[in-house]
Tab-separated table of C-alpha atoms in Angstrom:
chain	number	residue	atom	x	y	z
Y	507	MET	CA	-27.702	2.987	136.852
Y	508	PRO	CA	-26.250	6.428	137.632
Y	509	TYR	CA	-24.580	8.577	134.992
Y	510	LEU	CA	-20.906	9.364	135.502
Y	511	THR	CA	-21.271	12.907	134.118
Y	512	ARG	CA	-23.687	15.717	134.787
Y	513	PRO	CA	-25.882	17.314	132.100
Y	514	VAL	CA	-24.126	20.185	130.382
Y	515	LEU	CA	-27.342	22.234	130.621
Y	516	ALA	CA	-30.213	21.359	132.924
Y	517	ALA	CA	-33.826	21.142	131.852
Y	518	GLY	CA	-35.392	24.579	132.225
Y	519	THR	CA	-32.212	26.436	131.269
Y	520	LEU	CA	-34.108	28.112	128.428
Y	521	SER	CA	-37.770	28.010	129.390
Y	522	ARG	CA	-37.406	29.398	132.915
Y	523	ALA	CA	-37.139	32.900	131.437
Y	524	PRO	CA	-38.733	34.605	128.413
Y	525	GLN	CA	-36.976	34.223	125.080
Y	526	PRO	CA	-34.538	37.146	124.836
Y	527	THR	CA	-34.266	39.760	122.133
Y	528	LEU	CA	-30.678	40.410	121.013
Y	529	ARG	CA	-29.023	43.285	119.182
Y	530	THR	CA	-25.964	42.548	117.072
Y	531	GLY	CA	-24.600	46.052	117.641
Y	532	ASP	CA	-24.426	46.723	113.901
Y	533	GLY	CA	-28.027	47.298	112.909
Y	534	LEU	CA	-29.733	43.933	113.364
Y	535	LEU	CA	-32.270	42.788	115.921
Y	536	LEU	CA	-32.912	39.140	116.780
Y	537	ARG	CA	-36.416	38.999	118.243
Y	538	PRO	CA	-39.120	36.400	118.854
Y	539	TRP	CA	-41.543	35.854	115.987
Y	540	ARG	CA	-44.885	37.669	115.802
Y	541	THR	CA	-48.054	36.626	114.008
Y	542	GLU	CA	-47.891	39.805	111.943
Y	543	ASP	CA	-44.617	38.551	110.391
Y	544	ALA	CA	-46.611	36.030	108.325
Y	545	PRO	CA	-46.942	38.106	105.120
Y	546	ALA	CA	-43.202	38.839	105.015
Y	547	VAL	CA	-42.292	35.183	105.624
Y	548	HIS	CA	-44.730	34.026	102.951
Y	549	ALA	CA	-43.215	36.494	100.487
Y	550	ALA	CA	-39.687	35.325	101.351
Y	551	PHE	CA	-40.608	31.717	100.590
Y	552	GLN	CA	-41.739	32.571	97.059
Y	553	ASP	CA	-38.083	33.208	96.163
Y	554	PRO	CA	-36.585	30.483	93.895
Y	555	VAL	CA	-33.394	30.521	95.977
Y	556	MET	CA	-35.399	29.473	99.023
Y	557	HIS	CA	-36.874	26.623	96.993
Y	558	GLN	CA	-33.387	25.522	96.006
Y	559	TRP	CA	-32.050	25.109	99.542
Y	560	HIS	CA	-35.170	24.369	101.601
Y	561	VAL	CA	-37.475	21.373	101.575
Y	562	ARG	CA	-40.530	23.332	102.697
Y	563	ALA	CA	-42.775	25.614	100.636
Y	564	ALA	CA	-45.298	28.204	101.834
Y	565	ASP	CA	-48.620	28.042	99.994
Y	566	SER	CA	-50.450	30.677	102.023
Y	567	GLU	CA	-50.088	33.230	104.796
Y	568	GLU	CA	-52.411	31.090	106.891
Y	569	GLU	CA	-49.941	28.207	106.623
Y	570	VAL	CA	-47.109	30.501	107.670
Y	571	ARG	CA	-49.077	31.666	110.704
Y	572	GLY	CA	-49.102	28.020	111.768
Y	573	TRP	CA	-45.322	27.898	111.414
Y	574	ILE	CA	-44.974	31.017	113.520
Y	575	THR	CA	-47.105	29.479	116.244
Y	576	GLU	CA	-44.736	26.489	116.251
Y	577	TRP	CA	-41.717	28.812	116.350
Y	578	GLN	CA	-43.173	30.736	119.266
Y	579	GLN	CA	-43.770	27.519	121.197
Y	580	ALA	CA	-40.313	26.082	120.512
Y	581	TRP	CA	-38.723	28.048	123.364
Y	582	GLU	CA	-40.974	26.494	126.005
Y	583	ARG	CA	-40.342	23.011	124.628
Y	584	GLU	CA	-36.547	23.545	124.675
Y	585	ARG	CA	-36.069	21.594	121.456
Y	586	GLY	CA	-35.338	24.671	119.355
Y	587	VAL	CA	-35.121	28.447	119.416
Y	588	GLN	CA	-36.340	30.604	116.531
Y	589	TRP	CA	-35.633	34.297	115.972
Y	590	ALA	CA	-36.772	36.765	113.357
Y	591	VAL	CA	-33.854	38.879	112.124
Y	592	ALA	CA	-35.031	42.458	111.638
Y	593	ASP	CA	-33.553	45.844	110.801
Y	594	THR	CA	-33.289	47.884	113.989
Y	595	ALA	CA	-34.204	51.054	112.088
Y	596	ASP	CA	-37.645	49.992	110.824
Y	597	ASP	CA	-38.218	46.404	112.080
Y	598	ARG	CA	-38.249	45.158	108.473
Y	599	LEU	CA	-37.843	41.384	108.300
Y	600	LEU	CA	-34.468	40.408	106.854
Y	601	GLY	CA	-34.302	36.730	107.723
Y	602	ARG	CA	-34.370	34.041	110.355
Y	603	VAL	CA	-31.771	32.421	112.607
Y	604	ALA	CA	-32.385	29.422	114.810
Y	605	LEU	CA	-31.103	26.641	116.980
Y	606	ARG	CA	-32.502	23.264	115.959
Y	607	GLU	CA	-32.104	19.765	117.388
Y	608	VAL	CA	-31.328	21.188	120.829
Y	609	VAL	CA	-30.124	18.584	123.349
Y	610	LEU	CA	-29.579	20.432	126.611
Y	611	GLY	CA	-28.052	17.487	128.439
Y	612	ASP	CA	-25.290	17.207	125.836
Y	613	GLY	CA	-24.990	20.970	125.362
Y	614	VAL	CA	-25.368	20.711	121.575
Y	615	ALA	CA	-27.578	22.290	118.917
Y	616	GLU	CA	-27.636	22.953	115.175
Y	617	VAL	CA	-27.598	26.489	113.737
Y	618	ALA	CA	-29.905	27.320	110.827
Y	619	TYR	CA	-30.654	30.541	108.949
Y	620	TRP	CA	-32.130	32.134	105.864
Y	621	THR	CA	-32.330	35.670	104.506
Y	622	THR	CA	-34.849	37.453	102.335
Y	623	ALA	CA	-33.889	38.212	98.742
Y	624	GLY	CA	-33.592	41.940	99.450
Y	625	ALA	CA	-31.250	41.379	102.396
Y	626	ARG	CA	-28.658	39.275	100.599
Y	627	GLY	CA	-25.169	40.618	100.098
Y	628	ARG	CA	-25.238	42.600	103.363
Y	629	GLY	CA	-23.784	39.945	105.670
Y	630	VAL	CA	-27.104	39.513	107.471
Y	631	ALA	CA	-26.796	35.743	107.966
Y	632	ALA	CA	-23.224	36.013	109.244
Y	633	ARG	CA	-23.980	38.891	111.610
Y	634	ALA	CA	-27.030	37.146	113.048
Y	635	THR	CA	-25.241	33.798	113.323
Y	636	ARG	CA	-22.307	35.382	115.138
Y	637	ALA	CA	-24.636	36.996	117.666
Y	638	LEU	CA	-26.491	33.727	118.169
Y	639	ALA	CA	-23.238	31.805	118.670
Y	640	TYR	CA	-21.998	34.213	121.347
Y	641	TRP	CA	-25.327	34.014	123.150
Y	642	ALA	CA	-25.541	30.222	123.021
Y	643	LEU	CA	-21.920	29.410	123.844
Y	644	ASP	CA	-20.828	32.234	126.116
Y	645	GLU	CA	-24.026	33.261	127.871
Y	646	ILE	CA	-26.113	30.094	128.032
Y	647	GLY	CA	-23.260	27.586	128.161
Y	648	PHE	CA	-23.793	25.310	125.170
Y	649	GLN	CA	-20.662	23.276	124.455
Y	650	ARG	CA	-21.026	22.725	120.716
Y	651	LEU	CA	-22.958	24.250	117.835
Y	652	GLU	CA	-23.122	22.507	114.464
Y	653	LEU	CA	-23.874	24.049	111.078
Y	654	LEU	CA	-24.736	21.987	108.008
Y	655	HIS	CA	-25.166	23.079	104.399
Y	656	ALA	CA	-25.109	21.531	100.960
Y	657	VAL	CA	-21.549	21.312	99.660
Y	658	VAL	CA	-22.521	23.270	96.538
Y	659	ASN	CA	-24.058	26.100	98.605
Y	660	ALA	CA	-21.014	28.374	98.559
Y	661	ALA	CA	-22.815	31.320	100.162
Y	662	SER	CA	-23.721	29.274	103.228
Y	663	CYS	CA	-20.166	27.982	103.460
Y	664	ARG	CA	-18.919	31.581	103.571
Y	665	VAL	CA	-21.287	32.308	106.473
Y	666	ALA	CA	-19.833	29.373	108.404
Y	667	GLN	CA	-16.268	30.485	107.716
Y	668	LYS	CA	-16.929	34.098	108.688
Y	669	THR	CA	-18.488	33.109	111.996
Y	670	GLY	CA	-15.835	30.727	113.276
Y	671	PHE	CA	-17.481	27.403	112.416
Y	672	ALA	CA	-14.641	25.062	111.479
Y	673	LEU	CA	-15.173	22.592	108.659
Y	674	GLU	CA	-15.066	19.108	110.174
Y	675	GLY	CA	-16.018	16.933	107.223
Y	676	THR	CA	-18.553	15.920	104.597
Y	677	LYS	CA	-21.691	13.885	105.181
Y	678	ARG	CA	-22.319	12.023	101.930
Y	679	SER	CA	-25.830	12.000	100.439
Y	680	ALA	CA	-27.137	13.347	103.719
Y	681	LEU	CA	-30.095	15.522	102.677
Y	682	LEU	CA	-32.683	15.273	99.936
Y	683	HIS	CA	-33.355	18.548	98.138
Y	684	PRO	CA	-35.849	19.015	95.276
Y	685	ASP	CA	-33.052	18.306	92.778
Y	686	GLY	CA	-31.813	15.141	94.493
Y	687	TRP	CA	-29.505	14.003	97.264
Y	688	HIS	CA	-26.804	16.408	98.430
Y	689	ASP	CA	-23.538	15.922	100.233
Y	690	MET	CA	-23.434	18.198	103.274
Y	691	HIS	CA	-20.553	20.074	104.840
Y	692	LEU	CA	-20.446	19.736	108.616
Y	693	HIS	CA	-19.070	22.791	110.408
Y	694	ALA	CA	-18.912	23.251	114.170
Y	695	ARG	CA	-17.966	25.778	116.784
Y	696	VAL	CA	-17.267	24.788	120.377
Y	697	ARG	CA	-17.147	26.821	123.524
Y	698	GLY	CA	-13.844	28.676	123.753
Y	699	ASP	CA	-13.306	28.924	119.990
Y	700	TRP	CA	-12.265	32.319	118.678
Y	701	ASP	CA	-13.801	33.445	115.407
Y	702	GLY	CA	-10.856	35.528	114.266
Y	703	PRO	CA	-10.581	39.167	113.190
Y	704	CYS	CA	-14.194	39.249	111.965
Y	705	GLY	CA	-15.515	38.711	115.498
Y	706	SER	CA	-17.534	41.587	116.855
Y	707	GLY	CA	-17.933	40.525	120.475
Y	708	PRO	CA	-21.027	39.352	122.260
Y	709	ALA	CA	-24.500	40.348	121.239
Y	710	GLU	CA	-26.103	43.162	123.181
Y	711	PRO	CA	-29.332	42.518	125.077
Y	712	ALA	CA	-32.100	44.707	123.691
Y	713	ALA	CA	-33.369	47.458	125.909
């Protein structure tokens, strides 16, 4: 039985070219992960704040190297895209931004991010998320990006608001954290949305 609509994005849209490196234009670099990032990622996951909002712990650098291998392979599989967020001045790791649950045919994906303890309060997550959204929606042609966070995670809600992700509703008891089930805010941004006066324009391809 034929479909009455065409896929929003065809298979191979991502994997036919190398994963790009993006500059935000304000001091951040979104680049593919490297094995040598393992110590910094392991250190980041020792932070109690990471334990509060994530369901995964890092017991060793060797374990993290396995994660990084998975992140590096995600691009080819076209089910997710993972970037390290680094300082353009010294390549110091500041966080991670990603597309998860990618469905090319529907043109949808979920945005995820975290920042290291030392990078918080500098707008790193918002700046990286904004660059990712421009790339995904305006350059690649995704139709819809979703962003979910625990209702009580006010900092993550501010990131969504700053980057043009409209609040669409609450998913009740949707995710189990170490302290129990959490209601989740569902935010989304669709192609053609404008993110308001905080918008900084599209991300710049790295030289």
